[in-house]
Structures are given as structure tokens and as C-alpha cells.
Short mmCIF file of C-alpha atoms and ligand atoms in Angstrom, two decimals:
data_model
loop_
_atom_site.label_atom_id
_atom_site.label_comp_id
_atom_site.label_asym_id
_atom_site.label_seq_id
_atom_site.Cartn_x
_atom_site.Cartn_y
_atom_site.Cartn_z
CA MET A 1 0.00 0.00 0.00
CA ASN A 2 1.18 3.53 -0.62
CA ASN A 3 0.66 6.86 1.09
CA THR A 4 -2.10 8.00 -1.20
CA GLU A 5 -4.27 5.00 -0.53
CA GLN A 6 -7.70 5.63 0.96
CA PRO A 7 -8.38 2.57 3.06
CA LYS A 8 -11.94 1.43 3.65
CA ALA A 9 -12.78 0.10 7.09
CA ILE A 10 -14.98 0.24 10.14
CA VAL A 11 -13.07 1.38 13.20
CA VAL A 12 -14.60 0.18 16.45
CA ILE A 13 -13.34 2.22 19.39
CA PHE A 14 -13.75 0.57 22.78
CA GLY A 15 -13.58 3.36 25.36
CA ALA A 16 -15.24 5.87 23.04
CA THR A 17 -16.11 8.33 25.81
CA GLY A 18 -12.63 8.29 27.35
CA ASP A 19 -9.75 10.73 27.42
CA LEU A 20 -7.62 9.07 24.75
CA ALA A 21 -10.48 8.78 22.28
CA ASN A 22 -11.49 12.41 22.72
CA ARG A 23 -8.06 14.01 22.82
CA LYS A 24 -6.21 11.88 20.28
CA LEU A 25 -8.28 9.43 18.26
CA TYR A 26 -11.13 11.65 17.00
CA PRO A 27 -8.88 14.58 16.05
CA SER A 28 -6.51 12.16 14.28
CA LEU A 29 -9.29 10.47 12.31
CA TYR A 30 -10.65 13.88 11.45
CA LYS A 31 -7.29 15.06 10.11
CA LEU A 32 -7.00 11.93 7.99
CA PHE A 33 -10.50 12.57 6.65
CA ASN A 34 -9.68 16.17 5.73
CA LYS A 35 -6.43 15.15 4.07
CA ASP A 36 -8.39 12.70 1.92
CA LYS A 37 -6.51 9.82 3.50
CA LEU A 38 -9.72 8.15 4.59
CA SER A 39 -12.04 6.86 1.96
CA LYS A 40 -15.59 8.15 2.17
CA ASP A 41 -16.36 4.48 2.79
CA PHE A 42 -15.60 4.40 6.46
CA ALA A 43 -17.52 4.24 9.70
CA VAL A 44 -16.57 4.58 13.34
CA VAL A 45 -18.46 2.74 16.06
CA GLY A 46 -17.98 3.96 19.61
CA VAL A 47 -18.40 1.57 22.52
CA ALA A 48 -18.62 2.57 26.20
CA ARG A 49 -21.15 2.09 28.98
CA ARG A 50 -22.74 5.49 29.35
CA PRO A 51 -26.07 5.73 27.57
CA LEU A 52 -25.76 8.10 24.60
CA SER A 53 -27.59 8.21 21.32
CA SER A 54 -25.53 8.26 18.14
CA GLU A 55 -26.57 11.91 17.76
CA GLU A 56 -25.20 12.79 21.22
CA PHE A 57 -22.06 10.84 20.48
CA ARG A 58 -21.55 12.76 17.23
CA GLN A 59 -21.94 16.01 19.12
CA ASN A 60 -19.28 14.88 21.65
CA VAL A 61 -16.95 13.97 18.80
CA LYS A 62 -17.45 17.41 17.20
CA ASP A 63 -16.90 19.13 20.55
CA SER A 64 -13.68 17.28 21.23
CA ILE A 65 -12.35 18.11 17.76
CA ASN A 66 -13.27 21.78 18.17
CA GLU A 67 -11.49 21.83 21.54
CA THR A 68 -8.36 20.21 20.14
CA LEU A 69 -7.94 21.81 16.73
CA LYS A 70 -7.88 25.48 15.84
CA LYS A 71 -9.58 25.32 12.46
CA THR A 72 -12.28 22.87 11.52
CA GLN A 73 -14.38 22.25 8.44
CA ASN A 74 -16.58 19.43 7.15
CA LEU A 75 -17.30 18.40 10.73
CA GLU A 76 -20.93 17.52 9.99
CA GLU A 77 -20.00 15.26 7.12
CA PHE A 78 -17.18 13.67 9.12
CA SER A 79 -19.26 13.03 12.22
CA SER A 80 -22.11 11.54 10.19
CA HIS A 81 -19.91 8.42 9.86
CA PHE A 82 -19.98 7.90 13.66
CA TYR A 83 -22.27 5.48 15.50
CA TYR A 84 -22.55 4.70 19.18
CA HIS A 85 -23.27 1.31 20.67
CA PRO A 86 -23.41 1.39 24.49
CA PHE A 87 -22.61 -1.77 26.41
CA ASP A 88 -20.48 -3.16 29.18
CA VAL A 89 -17.64 -5.03 27.49
CA THR A 90 -17.83 -7.77 30.11
CA ASN A 91 -21.36 -8.56 28.98
CA ARG A 92 -21.04 -11.35 26.42
CA SER A 93 -24.47 -11.08 24.87
CA SER A 94 -23.90 -7.48 23.75
CA TYR A 95 -21.22 -8.52 21.25
CA LEU A 96 -23.88 -10.14 19.07
CA GLU A 97 -25.72 -6.83 18.77
CA LEU A 98 -22.44 -5.14 17.87
CA LYS A 99 -21.89 -7.82 15.24
CA ASP A 100 -25.27 -7.05 13.65
CA LEU A 101 -24.46 -3.34 13.61
CA LEU A 102 -21.11 -3.98 11.93
CA TYR A 103 -22.75 -6.10 9.22
CA GLU A 104 -25.25 -3.34 8.58
CA LEU A 105 -22.54 -0.66 8.38
CA ASP A 106 -20.41 -2.91 6.18
CA HIS A 107 -23.27 -2.91 3.75
CA THR A 108 -24.00 0.83 4.02
CA TYR A 109 -20.38 1.97 3.67
CA LYS A 110 -19.07 -0.87 1.45
CA THR A 111 -16.17 -1.41 3.81
CA GLU A 112 -15.53 -4.89 2.41
CA GLY A 113 -15.51 -6.52 5.85
CA ASN A 114 -12.42 -4.59 7.00
CA ARG A 115 -12.47 -4.00 10.74
CA ILE A 116 -10.17 -2.34 13.20
CA PHE A 117 -10.88 -2.92 16.87
CA TYR A 118 -9.19 -0.18 18.86
CA LEU A 119 -8.92 -0.90 22.58
CA ALA A 120 -8.76 2.55 24.19
CA MET A 121 -9.71 1.15 27.58
CA ALA A 122 -8.16 0.05 30.83
CA PRO A 123 -5.81 -2.92 30.22
CA GLU A 124 -7.80 -5.32 32.42
CA PHE A 125 -10.40 -5.46 29.60
CA PHE A 126 -7.98 -6.18 26.73
CA GLY A 127 -8.07 -9.97 27.04
CA THR A 128 -11.85 -10.21 27.53
CA ILE A 129 -12.64 -8.00 24.54
CA ALA A 130 -10.25 -9.87 22.23
CA SER A 131 -11.70 -13.26 23.26
CA GLN A 132 -15.30 -12.10 22.87
CA LEU A 133 -14.67 -10.60 19.44
CA LYS A 134 -13.45 -13.96 18.24
CA GLU A 135 -15.98 -16.12 20.08
CA GLU A 136 -18.97 -14.14 18.84
CA GLY A 137 -17.66 -14.14 15.29
CA LEU A 138 -16.94 -10.41 14.90
CA THR A 139 -13.53 -11.17 13.45
CA ASN A 140 -14.96 -13.61 10.96
CA THR A 141 -15.36 -11.41 7.89
CA ASP A 142 -14.32 -11.30 4.24
CA GLY A 143 -11.90 -8.44 4.94
CA TYR A 144 -9.24 -7.93 7.55
CA SER A 145 -9.61 -7.76 11.33
CA ARG A 146 -6.95 -5.88 13.27
CA LEU A 147 -6.60 -5.30 16.98
CA VAL A 148 -5.03 -2.05 18.17
CA ILE A 149 -3.95 -2.23 21.76
CA GLU A 150 -2.82 0.60 24.00
CA LYS A 151 -0.13 0.54 26.64
CA PRO A 152 0.48 -0.72 29.24
CA PHE A 153 0.95 -4.18 27.74
CA GLY A 154 1.19 -6.05 31.05
CA HIS A 155 2.75 -5.05 34.34
CA ASP A 156 5.77 -7.33 34.09
CA LEU A 157 6.87 -10.25 31.92
CA PRO A 158 4.52 -12.90 33.38
CA SER A 159 1.42 -10.66 33.12
CA ALA A 160 2.41 -9.51 29.62
CA LYS A 161 2.83 -13.16 28.56
CA GLN A 162 -0.53 -14.04 29.97
CA LEU A 163 -2.20 -11.15 28.15
CA ASN A 164 -0.39 -12.01 24.95
CA GLU A 165 -1.48 -15.63 25.12
CA GLN A 166 -5.05 -14.52 25.65
CA ILE A 167 -5.16 -12.13 22.70
CA ARG A 168 -3.20 -14.55 20.51
CA GLN A 169 -6.05 -17.03 20.86
CA ALA A 170 -8.21 -14.56 18.99
CA PHE A 171 -5.75 -12.66 16.77
CA THR A 172 -2.55 -13.69 15.02
CA GLU A 173 0.63 -11.69 15.67
CA ASP A 174 0.30 -9.88 12.34
CA GLN A 175 -3.24 -8.77 13.23
CA ILE A 176 -2.07 -7.18 16.49
CA TYR A 177 -0.95 -3.54 16.48
CA ARG A 178 0.60 -2.69 19.85
CA ILE A 179 0.76 1.08 20.13
CA ASP A 180 3.88 2.83 21.32
CA HIS A 181 3.01 6.35 20.29
CA TYR A 182 6.68 7.40 20.39
CA LEU A 183 7.12 5.30 17.26
CA GLY A 184 4.64 7.58 15.50
CA LYS A 185 6.63 10.72 16.24
CA GLU A 186 8.15 12.37 13.20
CA MET A 187 11.66 12.67 14.62
CA VAL A 188 11.70 9.16 16.11
CA GLN A 189 10.93 7.90 12.61
CA ASN A 190 13.67 10.22 11.39
CA ILE A 191 16.35 8.43 13.47
CA GLU A 192 16.43 5.67 10.88
CA VAL A 193 16.68 8.12 7.98
CA ILE A 194 19.38 10.26 9.61
CA ARG A 195 21.42 7.13 10.23
CA PHE A 196 20.88 5.15 7.06
CA ALA A 197 20.50 7.88 4.42
CA ASN A 198 23.62 9.88 5.28
CA ALA A 199 27.08 8.74 4.34
CA ILE A 200 28.58 11.04 6.97
CA PHE A 201 26.92 9.34 9.95
CA GLU A 202 26.64 5.61 9.44
CA PRO A 203 30.42 4.98 9.13
CA LEU A 204 30.90 6.79 12.47
CA TRP A 205 27.96 5.12 14.19
CA ASN A 206 29.90 2.70 16.40
CA ASN A 207 32.20 2.34 19.38
CA ARG A 208 35.21 3.61 17.48
CA PHE A 209 33.82 7.11 17.09
CA ILE A 210 30.97 7.49 19.57
CA SER A 211 31.75 7.90 23.26
CA ASN A 212 28.22 7.79 24.65
CA ILE A 213 24.58 8.36 23.74
CA GLN A 214 22.09 10.17 25.98
CA VAL A 215 18.33 9.87 25.68
CA THR A 216 16.20 12.21 27.80
CA SER A 217 12.44 12.39 27.99
CA SER A 218 11.46 14.94 30.62
CA GLU A 219 8.02 16.18 31.52
CA VAL A 220 7.02 19.31 33.39
CA LEU A 221 3.65 17.90 34.37
CA GLY A 222 3.16 15.81 37.49
CA VAL A 223 0.84 12.81 37.66
CA GLU A 224 -2.25 15.04 37.29
CA ASP A 225 -5.35 12.87 37.84
CA ARG A 226 -3.58 9.60 37.02
CA GLY A 227 -2.20 8.98 40.52
CA ARG A 228 -4.01 5.67 40.94
CA TYR A 229 -2.55 4.26 37.73
CA TYR A 230 0.88 5.76 38.31
CA GLU A 231 1.17 4.24 41.79
CA THR A 232 1.07 0.79 40.16
CA SER A 233 3.39 1.79 37.36
CA GLY A 234 6.07 4.36 38.12
CA ALA A 235 8.45 5.78 35.54
CA MET A 236 10.16 2.45 34.83
CA ARG A 237 6.99 0.76 33.60
CA ASP A 238 5.35 3.88 32.22
CA MET A 239 8.28 5.14 30.15
CA VAL A 240 11.42 3.00 30.23
CA GLN A 241 9.98 -0.43 29.37
CA ASN A 242 8.39 0.95 26.22
CA HIS A 243 9.30 4.40 24.85
CA MET A 244 12.89 4.68 26.11
CA LEU A 245 13.92 1.17 25.08
CA GLN A 246 12.27 1.65 21.70
CA MET A 247 14.36 4.77 21.08
CA VAL A 248 17.52 2.93 22.18
CA SER A 249 16.79 0.07 19.80
CA LEU A 250 16.29 2.46 16.86
CA LEU A 251 19.56 4.21 17.69
CA ALA A 252 21.53 1.01 18.08
CA MET A 253 20.09 -1.34 15.46
CA GLU A 254 22.05 -2.58 12.46
CA PRO A 255 20.90 -1.30 9.06
CA PRO A 256 18.05 -3.54 7.93
CA ILE A 257 18.58 -5.24 4.58
CA ARG A 258 15.23 -3.90 3.42
CA LEU A 259 12.78 -1.37 4.82
CA THR A 260 10.14 -3.97 5.54
CA THR A 261 8.33 -4.45 8.83
CA GLU A 262 9.95 -7.84 9.41
CA GLU A 263 13.51 -6.70 8.67
CA ILE A 264 13.32 -3.55 10.79
CA ARG A 265 11.68 -5.33 13.71
CA SER A 266 14.19 -8.14 13.53
CA GLU A 267 17.11 -5.68 13.85
CA LYS A 268 15.44 -3.90 16.78
CA ILE A 269 14.84 -7.23 18.49
CA LYS A 270 18.56 -8.07 18.19
CA VAL A 271 19.43 -4.88 20.08
CA LEU A 272 17.07 -5.78 22.91
CA ARG A 273 18.57 -9.26 23.02
CA ALA A 274 22.06 -7.75 23.27
CA LEU A 275 21.15 -5.45 26.20
CA ARG A 276 23.32 -6.48 29.11
CA PRO A 277 20.99 -7.66 31.90
CA ILE A 278 21.45 -5.88 35.20
CA PRO A 279 21.79 -8.39 38.05
CA GLU A 280 19.89 -7.47 41.18
CA HIS A 281 23.04 -6.75 43.20
CA ASP A 282 24.25 -4.31 40.52
CA VAL A 283 21.07 -2.28 40.05
CA LYS A 284 22.37 0.58 42.21
CA ASN A 285 25.44 0.92 39.98
CA PHE A 286 23.44 1.20 36.77
CA PHE A 287 20.09 2.72 37.70
CA VAL A 288 18.94 5.68 39.77
CA ARG A 289 15.38 6.35 40.87
CA GLY A 290 13.81 9.57 42.01
CA GLN A 291 10.57 10.95 43.36
CA TYR A 292 9.61 14.61 43.17
CA ASP A 293 9.14 16.83 46.16
CA ALA A 294 7.23 20.10 46.18
CA GLY A 295 8.88 22.81 44.14
CA GLU A 296 8.25 25.55 41.63
CA ILE A 297 7.33 25.28 37.99
CA ASN A 298 7.12 28.52 36.02
CA ASP A 299 7.38 30.45 39.29
CA LYS A 300 4.30 28.69 40.69
CA PRO A 301 4.45 26.31 43.67
CA VAL A 302 3.47 22.71 42.92
CA PRO A 303 2.96 19.86 45.41
CA GLY A 304 5.24 16.87 45.91
CA TYR A 305 4.28 13.48 44.49
CA ARG A 306 3.19 12.13 47.87
CA ASN A 307 0.63 14.93 48.15
CA GLU A 308 -0.95 14.29 44.76
CA ASN A 309 -4.47 12.82 44.51
CA SER A 310 -4.74 9.04 44.93
CA VAL A 311 -1.08 8.74 45.91
CA ASP A 312 0.08 6.97 49.06
CA PRO A 313 1.61 9.58 51.44
CA GLN A 314 4.47 7.07 52.00
CA SER A 315 4.72 6.10 48.34
CA ASN A 316 7.79 4.19 47.18
CA THR A 317 6.92 4.82 43.50
CA GLU A 318 9.60 6.38 41.30
CA THR A 319 8.68 9.41 39.20
CA PHE A 320 12.18 9.61 37.73
CA VAL A 321 14.58 7.03 36.33
CA ALA A 322 18.11 7.40 35.02
CA GLY A 323 20.05 4.43 33.80
CA LYS A 324 23.14 3.24 32.01
CA LEU A 325 22.60 0.58 29.36
CA LEU A 326 25.30 -1.48 27.72
CA ILE A 327 24.79 -3.29 24.46
CA ASP A 328 26.97 -6.34 24.15
CA ASN A 329 27.69 -6.57 20.45
CA PHE A 330 30.61 -5.66 18.21
CA ARG A 331 29.22 -2.27 17.24
CA TRP A 332 28.50 -0.98 20.73
CA ALA A 333 30.82 -2.75 23.16
CA GLY A 334 32.02 -0.16 25.65
CA VAL A 335 29.61 2.64 24.66
CA PRO A 336 27.18 3.57 27.43
CA PHE A 337 23.63 4.55 26.47
CA TYR A 338 22.34 6.79 29.24
CA ILE A 339 18.61 7.24 29.57
CA ARG A 340 16.61 9.50 31.89
CA THR A 341 12.95 10.27 32.18
CA GLY A 342 10.82 11.88 34.82
CA LYS A 343 7.89 13.99 35.83
CA ARG A 344 7.92 17.54 37.20
CA MET A 345 11.27 18.28 35.66
CA LYS A 346 12.53 21.69 34.64
CA VAL A 347 11.74 21.45 30.95
CA LYS A 348 9.49 19.37 28.77
CA SER A 349 11.69 17.77 26.20
CA THR A 350 12.57 14.55 24.42
CA LYS A 351 16.07 14.64 23.01
CA ILE A 352 18.86 12.35 21.95
CA VAL A 353 22.46 13.48 22.20
CA VAL A 354 25.10 11.44 20.40
CA GLN A 355 28.50 12.43 21.75
CA PHE A 356 31.43 11.65 19.47
CA LYS A 357 34.84 10.78 20.85
CA ASP A 358 37.42 13.50 21.27
CA ILE A 359 39.87 13.89 18.43
CA PRO A 360 43.19 12.18 19.18
CA MET A 361 45.25 15.38 19.28
CA ASN A 362 44.04 18.91 19.85
CA LEU A 363 46.15 21.08 17.54
CA TYR A 364 44.43 24.20 18.74
CA MET A 365 45.14 23.87 22.42
CA LYS A 366 47.50 26.71 23.35
CA LYS A 367 47.03 26.96 27.08
CA GLU A 368 46.10 24.62 29.88
CA GLU A 369 42.60 26.14 30.15
CA ASP A 370 41.91 25.34 26.50
CA LYS A 371 42.05 21.69 27.48
CA VAL A 372 38.31 21.52 27.73
CA GLN A 373 37.38 20.24 24.32
CA ASN A 374 34.07 20.73 22.68
CA PRO A 375 33.17 17.30 21.46
CA ASN A 376 31.11 16.92 18.33
CA LEU A 377 27.51 16.28 19.22
CA LEU A 378 24.60 15.22 17.10
CA VAL A 379 21.40 16.26 18.83
CA ILE A 380 18.09 14.85 17.65
CA HIS A 381 15.21 16.94 18.96
CA ILE A 382 12.09 14.79 19.20
CA GLN A 383 9.65 17.10 21.03
CA PRO A 384 8.42 19.77 21.50
CA ASP A 385 10.82 21.18 18.91
CA GLU A 386 11.68 18.82 16.07
CA GLY A 387 15.01 18.91 14.33
CA ILE A 388 18.69 18.09 14.32
CA THR A 389 21.65 20.09 15.57
CA LEU A 390 25.23 19.23 14.77
CA HIS A 391 27.79 20.76 17.13
CA LEU A 392 31.12 21.40 15.42
CA ASN A 393 34.24 23.44 16.12
CA ALA A 394 35.21 26.32 13.86
CA LYS A 395 37.83 29.03 13.91
CA LYS A 396 37.23 31.98 16.18
CA SER A 397 37.40 35.12 14.07
CA GLY A 398 40.56 37.15 14.51
CA GLN A 399 44.27 36.56 14.28
CA ASN A 400 44.50 33.59 16.63
CA MET A 401 43.93 30.02 15.57
CA GLN A 402 41.49 29.42 18.38
CA THR A 403 38.35 27.38 18.05
CA THR A 404 34.81 28.20 18.91
CA PRO A 405 31.80 25.86 19.00
CA VAL A 406 29.27 26.34 16.19
CA LYS A 407 25.92 24.72 15.62
CA LEU A 408 24.35 23.58 12.37
CA ASP A 409 20.62 23.52 12.88
CA PHE A 410 17.82 21.88 10.99
CA CYS A 411 14.45 22.71 12.43
CA ASN A 412 11.70 20.47 11.18
CA ASN A 413 8.74 22.24 12.71
CA CYS A 414 10.03 25.72 11.89
CA THR A 415 9.26 25.19 8.23
CA ASP A 416 6.31 22.84 8.15
CA GLY A 417 5.67 22.21 11.83
CA PHE A 418 1.98 22.94 11.69
CA ASN A 419 1.62 20.23 9.12
CA THR A 420 3.66 17.65 10.98
CA PRO A 421 1.17 14.87 11.53
CA GLU A 422 0.49 13.87 15.10
CA ALA A 423 1.82 10.48 16.16
CA TYR A 424 -1.68 9.02 16.48
CA GLU A 425 -2.67 10.26 13.06
CA LYS A 426 0.27 8.46 11.48
CA LEU A 427 -0.22 5.30 13.48
CA ILE A 428 -3.94 5.03 12.74
CA TYR A 429 -3.20 5.53 9.05
CA ASP A 430 -0.44 2.88 9.19
CA CYS A 431 -2.87 0.46 10.78
CA LEU A 432 -5.55 1.17 8.18
CA ARG A 433 -2.94 0.46 5.50
CA GLY A 434 -1.68 -2.69 7.23
CA ASP A 435 1.81 -1.36 7.94
CA ALA A 436 2.91 -2.65 11.35
CA THR A 437 6.48 -1.31 11.24
CA ASN A 438 5.86 1.37 13.84
CA PHE A 439 4.06 -0.90 16.26
CA THR A 440 5.80 -3.20 18.71
CA HIS A 441 6.14 -6.90 18.08
CA TRP A 442 5.54 -9.26 20.99
CA ASP A 443 9.25 -10.18 21.07
CA GLU A 444 10.15 -6.52 21.68
CA VAL A 445 7.59 -6.23 24.46
CA GLY A 446 8.75 -9.46 26.11
CA LEU A 447 12.46 -8.62 25.90
CA SER A 448 11.87 -5.14 27.29
CA TRP A 449 10.05 -6.55 30.31
CA SER A 450 12.86 -9.09 30.81
CA PHE A 451 15.29 -6.19 31.03
CA THR A 452 13.27 -3.94 33.36
CA ASP A 453 11.70 -6.60 35.64
CA PRO A 454 14.80 -7.31 37.81
CA ILE A 455 15.28 -3.57 38.39
CA SER A 456 11.64 -3.05 39.34
CA LYS A 457 11.84 -6.07 41.63
CA VAL A 458 14.78 -4.63 43.56
CA TRP A 459 13.08 -1.25 43.85
CA GLU A 460 9.85 -2.77 45.09
CA GLN A 461 11.64 -4.81 47.73
CA GLN A 462 13.71 -1.90 49.03
CA ILE A 463 11.92 1.10 50.44
CA GLU A 464 13.79 4.17 49.22
CA THR A 465 14.47 6.11 52.39
CA ASP A 466 15.72 9.13 50.42
CA PHE A 467 12.35 9.77 48.75
CA PRO A 468 11.42 12.44 47.83
CA ASN A 469 14.86 13.20 46.42
CA TYR A 470 14.40 15.91 43.80
CA HIS A 471 12.47 19.13 43.80
CA ALA A 472 9.81 19.74 41.20
CA GLY A 473 11.28 22.04 38.57
CA THR A 474 14.75 20.44 38.56
CA MET A 475 16.37 17.87 36.31
CA GLY A 476 16.16 15.00 38.82
CA PRO A 477 18.19 13.78 41.79
CA LYS A 478 21.91 14.38 42.22
CA ALA A 479 22.57 10.67 41.83
CA SER A 480 21.52 10.99 38.18
CA ASP A 481 24.42 13.39 37.54
CA GLU A 482 26.77 11.15 39.51
CA LEU A 483 25.85 8.18 37.34
CA LEU A 484 27.57 9.90 34.40
CA GLU A 485 30.27 11.65 36.41
CA LYS A 486 31.77 8.37 37.51
CA ASP A 487 32.30 7.54 33.81
CA GLY A 488 33.78 10.99 33.12
CA TYR A 489 30.67 12.36 31.38
CA HIS A 490 27.83 14.72 32.17
CA TRP A 491 24.29 15.18 30.92
CA TRP A 492 24.26 17.66 28.07
CA PRO A 493 21.81 20.46 28.90
CA ILE A 494 18.45 19.98 27.30
CA ASN A 495 18.16 23.61 26.34
CA ASP A 496 19.19 27.07 27.49
CA LEU A 497 16.59 26.99 30.26
CA GLU A 498 18.38 24.15 31.93
CA GLN A 499 21.84 25.67 31.91
P1 NAP B 1 -10.44 6.72 30.40
O1 NAP B 1 -10.52 8.18 30.12
O2 NAP B 1 -10.61 6.25 31.79
O3 NAP B 1 -11.55 6.01 29.49
C1 NAP B 1 -11.97 4.70 29.69
C2 NAP B 1 -13.10 4.38 28.71
O4 NAP B 1 -13.52 3.04 28.92
C3 NAP B 1 -14.31 5.25 28.86
O5 NAP B 1 -14.83 5.51 27.58
C4 NAP B 1 -15.27 4.38 29.65
O6 NAP B 1 -16.57 4.80 29.34
C5 NAP B 1 -14.95 3.01 29.06
N1 NAP B 1 -15.28 1.87 29.94
C6 NAP B 1 -14.82 1.64 31.19
N2 NAP B 1 -15.29 0.47 31.66
C7 NAP B 1 -16.06 -0.05 30.66
C8 NAP B 1 -16.81 -1.24 30.52
N3 NAP B 1 -16.86 -2.17 31.49
N4 NAP B 1 -17.47 -1.45 29.36
C9 NAP B 1 -17.43 -0.54 28.37
N5 NAP B 1 -16.73 0.60 28.43
C10 NAP B 1 -16.05 0.85 29.57
O7 NAP B 1 -9.08 6.10 29.87
P2 NAP B 1 -8.06 6.71 28.80
O8 NAP B 1 -7.20 7.71 29.47
O9 NAP B 1 -8.82 7.13 27.60
O10 NAP B 1 -7.13 5.45 28.50
C11 NAP B 1 -7.55 4.36 27.70
C12 NAP B 1 -6.36 3.43 27.45
O11 NAP B 1 -5.36 4.13 26.74
C13 NAP B 1 -5.69 2.91 28.72
O12 NAP B 1 -5.18 1.62 28.45
C14 NAP B 1 -4.52 3.87 28.90
O13 NAP B 1 -3.47 3.28 29.64
C15 NAP B 1 -4.13 4.11 27.47
N6 NAP B 1 -3.44 5.36 27.24
C16 NAP B 1 -4.06 6.56 27.46
C17 NAP B 1 -3.41 7.74 27.21
C18 NAP B 1 -4.08 9.07 27.40
O14 NAP B 1 -3.47 10.09 27.01
N7 NAP B 1 -5.25 9.14 27.96
C19 NAP B 1 -2.09 7.71 26.73
C20 NAP B 1 -1.47 6.48 26.51
C21 NAP B 1 -2.17 5.31 26.76
P3 NAP B 1 -17.86 4.56 30.29
O15 NAP B 1 -17.49 5.05 31.64
O16 NAP B 1 -18.93 5.35 29.59
O17 NAP B 1 -18.12 3.10 30.24
#
């Protein structure tokens, strides 16, 4: 399939009245519709418990799009494709009524039996819905049936396995689209292109020329109203097991022999297999955890994590993680990949910094104080700004042969930022077109849990007496800086605000 294709399908959204559906899914479908990427032969069926008519549902969809997007047009036409079917997903008999509705809509919209079942609901329902869809024959059509499943995919390896086995009884691996919305981000997708389409980077992309790689994903927000969920998750499960390890695997993978889903996934899987496991007794040497205290964000006081709604006042949950990852293969032996992610940090940013090794001899060092070299850095800005910056050294103007750092900037969202498609828009379109490249394969999910589980286990068994250990509005606990200092490195500032 190509990018101009207008797929025909019915999209069934379970959790149609929820936050994700309203904030992300409806606006994304609407953008696809307005860009002519959706055929006019499509329908959306919303499922949730609260009793709404299809008319009321359409109004909610229009409202959520108007709230999210600045300019709207064709909303009436778009929303006329939406239908609402209220039921409790644990109620088996209701699936038969949904099946009848889908047959009817198939006929009305000539969707050729193509169905996408999008599970935008709490994970405890994933297995039940998948089983019921199969048992009641909703997946038995002339077209395709695909299951889109949101994170979290399990809580640890055993629970993820159990969930996977359950959904695999109803859907084959190639029908399952596990969402990691980071994989839909423009600049995350760009990692592959920067690496494999530029002769100046790929030959240097190894332990001979790179000293370390740093991946930061920092948020300014706290847990907001998700305290209950976050207490069972923490930053390790919420961010590291999925988004952070996905970015590491894209940075570290070998060039695929072809740009097919199978080849790309297979290279990413090899990276996850080569991650050096952290034994329990070594966790403290490789990983740091943090929890935010009260502090100030944008000159306004904000509460500490333990004072947030639905959070245990003695909580042992981490809101910050920093770690050092080693990849045991020929390309990366000896190169640390540092990752850090957290809530209530100083700046909101997702960035990758590739630090190249120092040149063997500094010809331009005249005095002792010039010793501090400016290493070459390649910075990939993922969000909120999108782009690439290459840090080089050039001659300082004047008589002396002194160097000064210069930056070559490419800003993706400066030129066409407003048109950069949202991650969900791209991922929904990929799913409609049957392209699973930017979704996670079960092997990736399983290997990621295998890596993070021993660390989580140690942290759960040991109460962190230092918590809270960083103030809101900072870049995390001191131990995060020390993690790099002991290797002779430091975190590169995320932007000028942080310096
Ligand atoms: P949410 O706002 O709590 O929405 C849950 C939805 O499920 C509601 O539409 C609710 O509607 C419906 N529901 C609950 N129990 C039901 C039942 N027994 N039968 C039928 N419908 C039921 O949750 P969310 O934030 O949208 O998150 C949905 C999923 O996406 C979760 O897995 C979450 O982890 C994941 N996710 C969310 C975000 C986000 O930004 N929100 C980001 C990443 C991942 P009724 O009350 O009307 O039944």
C-alpha cells in the first residue's frame, strides 16, 4: 500500500467516551479525513457504557475536535460516519448486537468486511474483549480484522505473557498492532533516515567514534489525575519499558537489509537481546530512581508526588529514572547509552544526544585552560521542537587560531511544523494500511520486560528512604548526575533553560 491510498474500514473504538479517544483518536481520524486519507467508505463505532444516542455521540466527537484543533471544516460530514453502541464489554451477549451493527454498516459503507478494533480502555479489559470478538464471530469477515492495543501491555513479563497468550487465541501476531506512540513521532521515525540515508553518519555510528549516547524524555507535568494508575506503574513501567527502550533500539540497530516491517523489527529485536541484563546486586550501579518533592514550575508552587491525589503519602513509586545501558555486540561494546525520564522536571523535552569521541590530538590547544574540548555532538530533537543540531568546532574570528563551537541547525517544525502529523494520526493511518512497522512486536515487548523486571523487583523490595529526592522544577536527583560523572561524562543540557 502507498501513502495516497484511501483505506476502507470500520473502526470500532472501545472506550469511546474516554480521554484518549477524545483528545487523540477523533482529532486524528478527522485530520486523515480532511487530508483525503480516509475513503468516504468508512464508519466509526464507539463503545462505552454510558447511555448516549448516536446523535449525542456525534456532538461529543465534534466538541472534542473543536477543543483540540484550531480550524475545523466538514465536521458535519465527518461526524455523520460515527455510531454509538453502548454496552459493558464484560457482557457477552452485547457482542452479538455489535456484530449485527457492523454487518449493517459494512453494507451501508461498502467497507468490504475490513475491521479495526481499537482498545482505548483500561488494560484489564484487553483480554476479555479480544476473546469475545473472536468467540462471537466479529472477526470472521471477508476483509481484515486488526486489533489495536494501548499501553500498558502487562505489568511485568509474566502478566504480559498471559495477556499475549489470551489475545493470541483470537488474533494472530500480524493482526495485532501494539501502540507505542513514540514510534509515530516524526523525529523518532527520522532516526532511521538520519542514520541510514547519510554517508557522513553511518560509518561513524559505532564504538570507534561514539563515546556515549544520551536519551532524555522529561516532563514538566506531574501525575495530574492519574495517581491511581501511576502508583502501580512508576516511571520504569510507564516510560522505560516501552518508549525509552524503543528509542535505544532504533539508535543502536544494524541497518536492515530492506525497509520492511519484518527486517526492521528483527534488527530492533537483536538490540534488545544484546542489552546487558542488570543483576539485582548491581542495580544501584546502573540505575537511579527519584521521586519529586514540592517545588516551583514557572514560578508557581506545585505539590510533591506524595501529596498528589490518589497517591500513598508514604509512596515508594519512582517518578524519575536514570540508567546506564550497555549493548553487548561488536558495534556498541564499551559505549554507554544513558537514559533518563521523569515527571515535574525543569523542561518538557525529548532529546537524543550522540557524543562523538574526542579527536586524538588537539592542535588548537594553546594553554592549559583550553584543554576543555568541545566534542562533536549530534542532537536529535524529538519534542516539542523537532530537528537536528550538529555541534562542530570552527575558527574563532581574529588573528589567533582558536576554536569556537558552532551549531548547524535543521528545524523540522520551523518550516512545516503545523503540518507535521500527530503520532496518532500516522499510526492510525499505518494500521488502516496494514503497515505494522511502527508498532511493537511481541518479542520486543517481552524482551523489554525481561530487562526492566529485575530492576523493578529490587526497587519494590527496598523502600527508598531518600524519597522524595528531587524538587519539582529540577532535572532530577543528584545521583543521576553522579551516574555519568563516575564515567567521566555529564548530561548535556536539554536547552538554554536548563543551563
Ligand atoms: P479513560 O478516560 O478512563 O476512558 C476509559 C473508557 O472506557 C471510557 O470511555 C469508559 O466509558 C470506558 N469503559 C470503562 N469500563 C467499561 C466497561 N466495562 N465497558 C465498556 N466501556 C467501559 O481512559 P483513557 O485515558 O482514555 O485510556 C484508555 C487506554 O489508553 C488505557 O489503556 C490507557 O493506559 C491508554 N493510554 C491513554 C493515554 C491518554 O493520554 N489518555 C495515553 C497512553 C495510553 P464509560 O465510563 O462510559 O463506560
